[in-house]
Amino acid sequence: MDTLFIKGFVRDVIYTPCFTTNKFQVYDITDFDINKAPGSGLINLGTSENNLAYSKWVSPKRTRTYPFARIYDTYHLNLKKVTIIPIIKDEGAGTQNNDRINFITFSWMNLLNIYVILTWYEDAERKPNTTDRITNQILNAEYVTEKLLEVSQYQMSALHWNTTHFEKDFENVYMNAVESYKRISLSKNVKMHVPQNHILKLEKFKKDGSFCLENFKYATLPASHSAALRESVTVHELEALDQHAKGVFSIKNYLGGEYHLTADEIYWEDGKLVIQESKNSSKKTLPSKNDIKDGLFKLIMFSNLT
């Protein structure tokens, strides 16, 4: 299958979600615990008609755990939307899963006006019968609630919040994550990935000793581009494709965002470029709802390309 490389620009985002639900659990902010809450829901701030719509990520990596599906569930609501993201997730030295948040996630949330709260895992259990894997990781719920209250009082756009939050809090949250995994390693007698690698990466995000969004951008974008290229040559046997070209997109916007994304198939039809997201299921008649919503979320970006 061929690969087409396309450059695009997003000027505005106009999109009506078409696979939605209004069945949300509503939590009072005073008893909200991010670890006990489902993937998305509503938070009551204590005054009439004053809610936040939240979603949470299991990992900073955008694949495998369907964070976009959870955001998509809240995207149609006329409320301030917040998404809660662990800044690092290490699942133990016996796995390849040792992920960090990247610039594409930051800029994607800015574009869609979604407020980000960075957080960290502070505890976990050693996976039974292993010495190098952990499970049941627990986020710092107190910090998340503190930031939710700050977001509820914030009067500017998600772009402004996210920029300030990353510049002011990124290094502190990041180092809390690194130190937590050191403690988990000692207290649970489990081997984790080398923490020094995270610290060395953090240094690349800095300028004059402080976290710098520009450095963060240029330190993480090449890896995102490489991941997009790898995905472009991956063929899923169960996806119904017509053997047109795969698409690799480099997209920018007015907010300084930059994105490297792939589409399963692209082709021209009646003078229009069709961008197709394909999903498959090996055991069921249809792909899961989360799989479908993940594809629909990416199409928000693709449908607003110029």
PDB file of N, CA and C in Angstrom, residues 79 135 174 192 194 203 233 244-245 249 273 294:
ATOM      1  N   LEU A  79     -20.563  22.820  28.328  1.00  0.00           N
ATOM      2  CA  LEU A  79     -19.954  23.022  29.633  1.00  0.00           C
ATOM      3  C   LEU A  79     -18.450  23.173  29.458  1.00  0.00           C
ATOM      4  N   THR A 135       0.567  -2.900  38.884  1.00  0.00           N
ATOM      5  CA  THR A 135      -0.822  -2.787  38.443  1.00  0.00           C
ATOM      6  C   THR A 135      -1.599  -1.951  39.460  1.00  0.00           C
ATOM      7  N   TYR A 174       5.933  16.385  37.020  1.00  0.00           N
ATOM      8  CA  TYR A 174       6.824  15.393  36.401  1.00  0.00           C
ATOM      9  C   TYR A 174       7.747  14.761  37.442  1.00  0.00           C
ATOM     10  N   MET A 192      11.503  -1.151  38.303  1.00  0.00           N
ATOM     11  CA  MET A 192      10.899  -0.198  37.393  1.00  0.00           C
ATOM     12  C   MET A 192      11.933   0.229  36.344  1.00  0.00           C
ATOM     13  N   VAL A 194      14.507   2.728  34.476  1.00  0.00           N
ATOM     14  CA  VAL A 194      15.514   3.611  35.086  1.00  0.00           C
ATOM     15  C   VAL A 194      14.984   5.049  35.159  1.00  0.00           C
ATOM     16  N   GLU A 203      15.356  17.475  31.168  1.00  0.00           N
ATOM     17  CA  GLU A 203      16.368  18.509  30.903  1.00  0.00           C
ATOM     18  C   GLU A 203      16.255  19.036  29.473  1.00  0.00           C
ATOM     19  N   VAL A 233       2.857   2.233   7.780  1.00  0.00           N
ATOM     20  CA  VAL A 233       3.232   0.999   7.072  1.00  0.00           C
ATOM     21  C   VAL A 233       2.676  -0.250   7.754  1.00  0.00           C
ATOM     22  N   HIS A 244      -6.287   1.618  -1.231  1.00  0.00           N
ATOM     23  CA  HIS A 244      -5.841   2.950  -1.632  1.00  0.00           C
ATOM     24  C   HIS A 244      -4.611   3.301  -0.782  1.00  0.00           C
ATOM     25  N   ALA A 245      -4.215   4.557  -0.781  1.00  0.00           N
ATOM     26  CA  ALA A 245      -3.012   4.953  -0.055  1.00  0.00           C
ATOM     27  C   ALA A 245      -3.306   5.192   1.427  1.00  0.00           C
ATOM     28  N   PHE A 249      -0.286  12.843   7.895  1.00  0.00           N
ATOM     29  CA  PHE A 249      -0.647  14.256   7.899  1.00  0.00           C
ATOM     30  C   PHE A 249       0.268  15.052   8.824  1.00  0.00           C
ATOM     31  N   LEU A 273     -11.136  14.867  -1.339  1.00  0.00           N
ATOM     32  CA  LEU A 273     -10.238  13.921  -0.704  1.00  0.00           C
ATOM     33  C   LEU A 273     -10.982  13.234   0.436  1.00  0.00           C
ATOM     34  N   ASP A 294     -13.026   6.690  19.209  1.00  0.00           N
ATOM     35  CA  ASP A 294     -11.624   7.075  19.012  1.00  0.00           C
ATOM     36  C   ASP A 294     -11.413   7.554  17.575  1.00  0.00           C
TER      37      ASP A 294
END
